[in-house]
Short mmCIF file of C-alpha atoms in Angstrom, two decimals:
data_model
loop_
_atom_site.label_atom_id
_atom_site.label_comp_id
_atom_site.label_asym_id
_atom_site.label_seq_id
_atom_site.Cartn_x
_atom_site.Cartn_y
_atom_site.Cartn_z
CA UNK F 1190 0.19 173.38 -41.41
CA UNK F 1191 -1.44 174.36 -39.10
CA UNK F 1192 -2.26 177.98 -37.52
CA UNK F 1193 1.00 178.01 -35.18
CA UNK F 1194 3.54 177.31 -37.96
CA UNK F 1195 1.90 180.31 -39.52
CA UNK F 1196 3.68 183.89 -39.60
CA UNK F 1197 3.06 187.30 -41.83
CA UNK F 1198 6.32 188.22 -43.29
CA UNK F 1199 7.63 191.64 -42.54
CA UNK F 1200 6.29 193.57 -45.22
CA UNK F 1201 2.32 192.51 -44.17
CA UNK F 1202 3.44 194.08 -40.59
CA UNK F 1203 4.55 197.37 -41.97
CA UNK F 1204 2.08 197.59 -44.40
CA UNK F 1205 -0.93 197.16 -41.15
CA UNK F 1206 0.52 198.67 -39.11
CA UNK F 1207 0.84 201.76 -41.77
CA UNK F 1208 -2.37 201.10 -42.91
CA UNK F 1209 -4.63 201.75 -40.05
CA UNK F 1210 -2.73 204.27 -37.91
CA UNK F 1211 -2.63 206.73 -41.46
CA UNK F 1212 0.82 208.22 -40.64
CA UNK F 1213 2.06 210.42 -42.78
CA UNK F 1214 3.78 207.48 -44.06
CA UNK F 1215 1.20 205.90 -45.34
CA UNK F 1216 0.60 203.53 -48.10
CA UNK F 1217 0.17 204.79 -52.40
CA UNK F 1218 -2.46 203.08 -53.28
CA UNK F 1219 -0.95 200.61 -54.72
CA UNK F 1220 0.63 199.76 -51.79
CA UNK F 1221 -2.71 200.01 -50.21
CA UNK F 1222 -4.50 197.84 -52.65
CA UNK F 1223 -2.25 194.94 -52.02
CA UNK F 1224 -3.23 195.06 -48.11
CA UNK F 1225 -6.74 194.79 -49.26
CA UNK F 1226 -6.09 191.68 -51.77
CA UNK F 1227 -3.70 189.81 -48.42
CA UNK F 1228 -6.62 190.52 -46.52
CA UNK F 1229 -8.97 189.05 -49.41
CA UNK F 1230 -7.41 186.26 -50.17
CA UNK F 1231 -5.80 185.16 -47.39
CA UNK F 1232 -7.82 184.62 -44.28
CA UNK F 1233 -4.59 184.67 -41.61
CA UNK F 1234 -3.89 188.22 -42.35
CA UNK F 1235 -7.69 189.24 -42.18
CA UNK F 1236 -7.15 187.68 -38.78
CA UNK F 1237 -4.23 189.20 -37.98
CA UNK F 1238 -5.13 192.27 -39.81
CA UNK F 1239 -8.10 192.79 -37.29
CA UNK F 1240 -5.58 191.70 -34.29
CA UNK F 1241 -3.83 194.77 -34.85
CA UNK F 1242 -6.75 197.04 -35.83
CA UNK F 1243 -7.71 196.56 -32.08
CA UNK F 1244 -4.73 197.00 -30.38
CA UNK F 1245 -4.42 200.57 -32.00
CA UNK F 1246 -7.89 201.34 -31.62
CA UNK F 1247 -7.71 200.35 -28.11
CA UNK F 1248 -4.60 202.78 -28.41
CA UNK F 1249 -6.42 205.36 -29.42
CA UNK F 1250 -8.83 205.49 -27.25
CA UNK F 1251 -6.39 204.67 -24.41
CA UNK F 1252 -5.26 208.20 -25.86
CA UNK F 1253 -7.93 210.16 -25.52
CA UNK F 1254 -8.69 209.31 -22.24
CA UNK F 1255 -5.27 210.50 -20.89
CA UNK F 1256 -6.18 213.97 -23.34
CA UNK F 1257 -5.60 215.20 -26.42
CA UNK F 1258 -1.72 215.84 -26.39
CA UNK F 1259 -0.95 213.14 -25.12
CA UNK F 1260 1.94 210.70 -27.24
CA UNK F 1261 3.79 207.14 -26.14
CA UNK F 1262 6.42 207.59 -23.88
CA UNK F 1263 9.48 206.12 -26.07
CA UNK F 1264 11.52 206.16 -23.85
CA UNK F 1265 10.44 203.97 -21.58
CA UNK F 1266 8.89 202.23 -23.93
CA UNK F 1267 12.10 201.70 -25.28
CA UNK F 1268 13.85 200.22 -21.92
CA UNK F 1269 11.03 198.22 -21.52
CA UNK F 1270 12.17 196.40 -25.45
CA UNK F 1271 15.43 196.03 -24.31
CA UNK F 1272 14.96 194.14 -21.35
CA UNK F 1273 12.62 191.77 -23.83
CA UNK F 1274 15.06 191.32 -25.65
CA UNK F 1275 17.55 190.89 -23.17
CA UNK F 1276 15.77 188.19 -22.05
CA UNK F 1277 14.38 186.33 -25.32
CA UNK F 1278 19.07 186.02 -25.88
CA UNK F 1279 20.69 189.45 -26.89
CA UNK F 1280 23.58 187.60 -29.13
CA UNK F 1281 20.23 185.05 -31.24
CA UNK F 1282 20.96 185.16 -34.70
CA UNK F 1283 18.18 185.95 -36.90
CA UNK F 1284 16.95 186.06 -40.03
CA UNK F 1285 15.15 188.97 -41.65
CA UNK F 1286 13.48 189.32 -44.57
CA UNK F 1287 12.55 192.50 -45.90
CA UNK F 1288 10.05 193.54 -48.66
CA UNK F 1289 9.95 196.62 -51.60
CA UNK F 1290 6.27 197.13 -51.84
CA UNK F 1291 4.59 194.43 -53.93
CA UNK F 1292 6.33 191.49 -54.80
CA UNK F 1293 10.82 191.63 -53.95
CA UNK F 1294 12.19 191.39 -50.85
CA UNK F 1295 15.96 191.04 -49.28
CA UNK F 1296 16.85 188.22 -46.25
CA UNK F 1297 20.03 188.94 -44.57
CA UNK F 1298 20.96 186.42 -41.55
CA UNK F 1299 22.55 189.01 -38.51
CA UNK F 1300 22.73 188.94 -35.32
CA UNK F 1301 20.36 190.84 -32.91
CA UNK F 1302 21.36 195.13 -33.39
CA UNK F 1303 18.77 197.87 -32.15
CA UNK F 1304 19.60 201.45 -31.32
CA UNK F 1305 17.10 203.49 -29.38
CA UNK F 1306 17.33 206.24 -32.12
CA UNK F 1307 16.16 203.83 -35.13
CA UNK F 1308 12.90 202.98 -31.80
CA UNK F 1309 12.75 206.54 -31.87
CA UNK F 1310 11.91 207.59 -35.96
CA UNK F 1311 9.39 204.54 -35.74
CA UNK F 1312 7.66 206.93 -33.58
CA UNK F 1313 3.72 206.71 -32.38
CA UNK F 1314 3.76 203.47 -34.09
CA UNK F 1315 6.81 201.54 -33.11
CA UNK F 1316 5.31 202.36 -29.07
CA UNK F 1317 2.14 201.54 -29.34
CA UNK F 1318 1.87 199.04 -31.83
CA UNK F 1319 5.93 197.18 -31.49
CA UNK F 1320 5.88 197.12 -27.58
CA UNK F 1321 1.88 195.94 -27.46
CA UNK F 1322 2.18 193.46 -30.31
CA UNK F 1323 6.13 191.64 -28.88
CA UNK F 1324 8.89 191.01 -30.38
CA UNK F 1325 9.05 189.30 -33.27
CA UNK F 1326 8.40 192.09 -35.78
CA UNK F 1327 10.96 194.52 -33.94
CA UNK F 1328 13.90 191.35 -33.99
CA UNK F 1329 12.95 190.99 -37.60
CA UNK F 1330 12.96 194.78 -38.36
CA UNK F 1331 15.37 197.06 -36.82
CA UNK F 1332 17.46 198.21 -39.66
CA UNK F 1333 16.17 201.25 -42.16
CA UNK F 1334 13.98 199.51 -45.05
CA UNK F 1335 16.90 201.40 -47.50
CA UNK F 1336 19.62 200.27 -45.93
CA UNK F 1337 18.40 196.45 -45.98
CA UNK F 1338 17.26 196.33 -50.01
CA UNK F 1339 21.38 197.42 -50.39
CA UNK F 1340 22.49 193.96 -48.84
CA UNK F 1341 22.74 191.00 -51.87
CA UNK F 1342 19.54 188.13 -52.10
CA UNK F 1343 16.06 188.68 -52.72
CA UNK F 1344 12.93 187.14 -52.11
CA UNK F 1345 9.80 187.51 -53.91
CA UNK F 1346 6.46 186.96 -53.19
CA UNK F 1347 3.72 186.31 -55.78
CA UNK F 1348 -0.39 185.12 -54.63
CA UNK F 1349 -0.81 183.07 -57.72
CA UNK F 1350 -2.21 185.63 -61.05
CA UNK F 1351 -1.87 183.99 -64.88
CA UNK F 1352 0.90 186.88 -65.62
CA UNK F 1353 4.15 185.17 -65.03
CA UNK F 1354 7.24 186.54 -62.91
CA UNK F 1355 9.95 187.07 -65.38
CA UNK F 1356 13.42 186.34 -64.28
CA UNK F 1357 16.39 188.60 -65.06
CA UNK F 1358 17.73 186.46 -68.00
CA UNK F 1359 14.08 185.94 -68.99
CA UNK F 1360 12.74 182.47 -67.90
CA UNK F 1361 9.47 182.50 -66.83
CA UNK F 1362 7.59 181.10 -63.63
CA UNK F 1363 3.93 180.92 -62.09
CA UNK F 1364 3.68 180.83 -58.69
CA UNK F 1365 0.68 179.11 -57.19
CA UNK F 1366 -1.41 180.46 -54.17
CA UNK F 1367 1.39 181.34 -51.06
CA UNK F 1368 4.30 180.25 -53.16
CA UNK F 1369 7.35 182.02 -52.56
CA UNK F 1370 10.74 182.28 -54.45
CA UNK F 1371 14.37 183.42 -54.12
CA UNK F 1372 17.57 184.11 -55.32
CA UNK F 1373 20.44 186.65 -55.88
CA UNK F 1374 20.73 190.42 -56.66
CA UNK F 1375 22.91 189.56 -59.68
CA UNK F 1376 21.22 186.62 -60.47
CA UNK F 1377 21.70 186.70 -64.79
CA UNK F 1378 25.24 187.82 -64.22
CA UNK F 1379 27.62 185.67 -64.56
CA UNK F 1380 31.40 186.09 -64.07
CA UNK F 1381 32.43 182.56 -65.02
CA UNK F 1382 32.06 179.72 -67.80
CA UNK F 1383 28.94 177.01 -66.07
CA UNK F 1384 27.82 179.68 -63.14
CA UNK F 1385 24.50 178.44 -61.81
CA UNK F 1386 21.56 180.15 -62.41
CA UNK F 1387 20.29 179.65 -58.25
CA UNK F 1388 17.13 180.00 -56.55
CA UNK F 1389 14.97 179.10 -53.89
CA UNK F 1390 11.37 177.96 -53.89
CA UNK F 1391 8.62 177.02 -50.90
CA UNK F 1392 5.50 176.21 -52.55
CA UNK F 1393 4.12 175.07 -56.25
CA UNK F 1394 5.37 176.70 -59.04
CA UNK F 1395 5.85 175.94 -62.90
CA UNK F 1396 8.77 176.97 -64.60
CA UNK F 1397 9.56 177.77 -68.74
CA UNK F 1398 13.17 177.65 -68.10
CA UNK F 1399 15.43 179.77 -71.01
CA UNK F 1400 17.95 177.76 -72.73
CA UNK F 1401 21.70 178.86 -71.22
CA UNK F 1402 23.61 175.15 -72.05
CA UNK F 1403 26.50 177.26 -70.62
CA UNK F 1404 24.66 178.16 -67.42
CA UNK F 1405 22.57 175.84 -65.78
CA UNK F 1406 19.00 176.49 -63.35
CA UNK F 1407 18.52 175.13 -60.69
CA UNK F 1408 16.52 175.46 -57.87
CA UNK F 1409 16.41 173.81 -54.50
CA UNK F 1410 12.59 172.92 -53.16
CA UNK F 1411 12.31 173.90 -49.84
CA UNK F 1412 15.99 172.01 -48.51
CA UNK F 1413 14.50 168.15 -49.59
CA UNK F 1414 15.21 168.53 -53.67
CA UNK F 1415 17.12 169.98 -56.11
CA UNK F 1416 15.97 171.00 -59.41
CA UNK F 1417 18.90 171.39 -61.69
CA UNK F 1418 18.15 172.31 -66.38
CA UNK F 1419 20.01 173.80 -68.75
CA UNK F 1420 16.17 174.88 -70.92
CA UNK F 1421 12.43 173.17 -70.24
CA UNK F 1422 9.85 173.16 -68.81
CA UNK F 1423 8.11 171.54 -65.47
CA UNK F 1424 5.76 172.33 -62.28
CA UNK F 1425 7.00 171.85 -58.99
CA UNK F 1426 4.59 170.68 -56.19
CA UNK F 1427 6.24 170.33 -52.72
CA UNK F 1428 3.91 169.09 -49.88
CA UNK F 1429 4.22 167.44 -46.16
CA UNK F 1430 4.76 164.26 -47.68
CA UNK F 1431 6.41 164.45 -50.34
CA UNK F 1432 8.17 166.02 -53.45
CA UNK F 1433 6.69 165.44 -57.11
CA UNK F 1434 8.43 167.36 -60.14
CA UNK F 1435 6.61 166.67 -63.90
CA UNK F 1436 7.61 167.36 -66.94
CA UNK F 1437 6.38 169.45 -70.18
CA UNK F 1438 8.73 169.64 -72.01
CA UNK F 1439 13.01 168.90 -72.32
CA UNK F 1440 15.12 167.19 -69.57
CA UNK F 1441 15.14 167.65 -66.01
CA UNK F 1442 17.62 166.28 -63.61
CA UNK F 1443 15.93 166.23 -59.96
CA UNK F 1444 18.10 165.24 -56.60
CA UNK F 1445 16.85 164.82 -53.35
CA UNK F 1446 19.49 167.34 -50.73
CA UNK F 1447 17.91 165.45 -47.19
CA UNK F 1448 19.14 161.50 -47.10
CA UNK F 1449 21.27 160.60 -44.30
CA UNK F 1450 24.70 158.17 -45.28
CA UNK F 1451 22.47 155.45 -44.99
CA UNK F 1452 19.72 156.47 -47.53
CA UNK F 1453 22.77 157.90 -49.45
CA UNK F 1454 23.83 154.17 -50.56
CA UNK F 1455 19.86 154.49 -52.26
CA UNK F 1456 19.34 155.81 -55.61
CA UNK F 1457 18.99 159.58 -54.99
CA UNK F 1458 19.47 161.89 -58.14
CA UNK F 1459 17.70 160.73 -61.22
CA UNK F 1460 16.70 162.04 -65.24
CA UNK F 1461 13.80 163.22 -65.87
CA UNK F 1462 11.94 163.95 -69.18
CA UNK F 1463 8.63 164.63 -71.12
CA UNK F 1464 5.96 163.35 -69.56
CA UNK F 1465 7.27 161.78 -66.91
CA UNK F 1466 7.21 162.72 -63.47
CA UNK F 1467 9.90 162.30 -60.60
CA UNK F 1468 8.80 161.63 -56.74
CA UNK F 1469 11.28 162.02 -53.34
CA UNK F 1470 8.84 160.99 -50.72
CA UNK F 1471 9.01 162.34 -47.13
CA UNK F 1472 11.08 158.55 -45.53
CA UNK F 1473 9.24 159.31 -41.96
CA UNK F 1474 5.53 159.87 -44.26
CA UNK F 1475 4.11 157.05 -46.22
CA UNK F 1476 6.45 156.49 -48.07
CA UNK F 1477 5.80 153.12 -50.52
CA UNK F 1478 8.13 150.46 -48.53
CA UNK F 1479 8.09 148.74 -52.21
CA UNK F 1480 10.37 151.96 -53.60
CA UNK F 1481 13.61 150.51 -54.21
CA UNK F 1482 15.44 153.99 -53.83
CA UNK F 1483 14.30 157.69 -52.02
CA UNK F 1484 13.45 158.91 -55.34
CA UNK F 1485 12.07 157.16 -58.05
CA UNK F 1486 10.23 158.42 -61.45
CA UNK F 1487 6.71 156.97 -62.88
CA UNK F 1488 4.60 158.60 -66.75
CA UNK F 1489 2.83 161.13 -65.59
CA UNK F 1490 -0.72 160.12 -66.43
CA UNK F 1491 -2.74 163.17 -63.86
CA UNK F 1492 -4.15 165.23 -67.89
CA UNK F 1493 -4.75 167.54 -64.20
CA UNK F 1494 -1.37 168.58 -62.33
CA UNK F 1495 -1.65 171.38 -64.17
CA UNK F 1496 -4.98 172.81 -63.40
CA UNK F 1497 -4.21 175.09 -60.87
CA UNK F 1498 -2.42 177.23 -63.58
CA UNK F 1499 -4.82 176.81 -66.88
CA UNK F 1500 -8.09 175.67 -64.73
CA UNK F 1501 -8.66 173.22 -66.61
CA UNK F 1502 -10.57 170.05 -65.18
CA UNK F 1503 -10.89 166.57 -67.29
CA UNK F 1504 -12.54 163.54 -66.18
CA UNK F 1505 -12.19 160.34 -68.66
CA UNK F 1506 -13.98 157.15 -67.56
CA UNK F 1507 -12.59 158.32 -64.36
CA UNK F 1508 -13.49 156.76 -60.70
CA UNK F 1509 -15.91 159.11 -58.32
CA UNK F 1510 -13.65 159.19 -55.64
CA UNK F 1511 -10.75 160.32 -57.85
CA UNK F 1512 -12.88 162.93 -59.51
CA UNK F 1513 -13.86 164.38 -56.06
CA UNK F 1514 -10.26 164.23 -54.41
CA UNK F 1515 -9.23 166.72 -57.79
CA UNK F 1516 -12.28 168.77 -57.28
CA UNK F 1517 -11.40 168.93 -53.43
CA UNK F 1518 -7.61 170.52 -54.59
CA UNK F 1519 -8.70 172.81 -57.38
CA UNK F 1520 -11.68 174.21 -55.70
CA UNK F 1521 -10.66 174.00 -51.87
CA UNK F 1522 -13.51 172.77 -50.17
CA UNK F 1523 -14.08 169.00 -49.23
CA UNK F 1524 -16.69 166.43 -50.80
CA UNK F 1525 -17.52 163.50 -48.81
CA UNK F 1526 -18.70 160.22 -50.17
CA UNK F 1527 -21.69 159.03 -47.66
CA UNK F 1528 -22.03 155.34 -50.09
CA UNK F 1529 -18.90 153.60 -50.22
CA UNK F 1530 -20.68 152.10 -53.53
CA UNK F 1531 -20.27 155.86 -54.95
CA UNK F 1532 -16.34 155.26 -55.29
CA UNK F 1533 -16.46 153.51 -57.90
CA UNK F 1534 -19.23 154.97 -60.43
CA UNK F 1535 -17.37 156.13 -63.34
CA UNK F 1536 -17.07 159.96 -64.75
CA UNK F 1537 -16.27 162.03 -68.09
CA UNK F 1538 -16.17 165.28 -68.46
CA UNK F 1539 -14.24 168.58 -69.10
CA UNK F 1540 -14.41 171.86 -66.81
CA UNK F 1541 -13.33 174.76 -67.95
CA UNK F 1542 -12.95 177.81 -65.32
CA UNK F 1543 -16.16 176.15 -64.46
CA UNK F 1544 -17.88 177.75 -61.18
CA UNK F 1545 -18.00 175.55 -58.12
CA UNK F 1546 -21.56 175.46 -58.01
CA UNK F 1547 -21.99 174.10 -62.33
CA UNK F 1548 -19.28 171.11 -61.20
CA UNK F 1549 -21.31 170.14 -58.22
CA UNK F 1550 -24.85 169.78 -60.87
CA UNK F 1551 -23.20 168.15 -63.09
CA UNK F 1552 -21.52 165.62 -61.07
CA UNK F 1553 -25.02 165.13 -59.53
CA UNK F 1554 -26.23 164.49 -62.81
CA UNK F 1555 -23.78 162.26 -64.14
CA UNK F 1556 -23.79 159.75 -61.02
CA UNK F 1557 -26.97 160.32 -60.08
CA UNK F 1558 -25.61 162.13 -57.00
CA UNK F 1559 -27.35 163.78 -53.87
CA UNK F 1560 -25.23 167.09 -52.82
CA UNK F 1561 -25.71 169.13 -49.82
CA UNK F 1562 -23.99 171.67 -47.96
CA UNK F 1563 -23.06 171.25 -44.51
CA UNK F 1564 -20.96 174.37 -43.92
CA UNK F 1565 -19.31 176.93 -46.02
CA UNK F 1566 -16.67 174.99 -47.16
CA UNK F 1567 -18.39 170.98 -47.10
CA UNK F 1568 -20.37 168.76 -49.54
CA UNK F 1569 -22.27 165.75 -48.42
CA UNK F 1570 -22.64 163.25 -51.58
CA UNK F 1571 -25.20 160.99 -50.95
CA UNK F 1572 -27.15 158.41 -53.47
CA UNK F 1573 -27.74 154.42 -54.51
CA UNK F 1574 -25.15 154.49 -56.64
CA UNK F 1575 -23.95 155.49 -60.64
CA UNK F 1576 -26.48 156.13 -63.33
#
């Protein structure tokens, strides 16, 4: 995903506005901690936080020049914003997201409807931040939060931690960094037999589903695939090129939901059992020509598929090229093998919650490598070859 596609959520923008404005509606201590966590863990959030802070400081400086009794002209600001909205598309349908403090949000789809009274209620923050920062957040945030929270759909955003998210039915979900799930507020409340427990997933997550044979559990994976189970544990990892489902226990039905009529002639659904992995390739990106179907399965031989969750990397006589790839993915760094002969070297070792520097030192000794750091996230691996 490029930077142009990354956007802050409404919750994050609202928290930034309150955090930097120090208005009476300031954040609670828990919410302040959440802001600091986002700043520390999400580089894009920190960048936007600094941009918003700069605008706020410049606004205060401008206000001081006008005198201590200065306050923004809300009426004029409203007129300007109204004109911008008309130019934007007054009848455009937009998707709105509201987030409760920390993890819970609601999502509805409605036409744009902005009233002057709401604008005035926002006060100084609206006059300075909303007009100054553009339409994005304002169009998505025109209704009162308490009213929005009465709607039916909830979104849960969860930064990766070792503590699982527990759903109303007792199912547990571990979400990798920046992953998001959403589900209806009546999740787990059933009116009839065979009613499904459904949710949507964006990003990587591990599921441990509470067994309920009367109510199957179904996951919509980024609109590309569906996973349906009764009670089992499995990992879902969608990326730009493919969706992977790896089963740890039980059975999983894995289905392609993004196929065309032409593709429907091919196999679009498979049943996976413990130790198997289902793969759905994006048909426009690096899909092997030899595959007879859009969805296929293979034996899972990747012992590190849950490294992001259990913080454990295991290498058993593994080629250095693959070792490097696993280390890069887990530590979010780049390792460059300068000598192509190094790719064929074999390495055996286990790292359990091991700091990156210790991992690199072990690789250096075990494979006769010299390691040099070229920038904050890139390391050059050189040497004559294997021992």
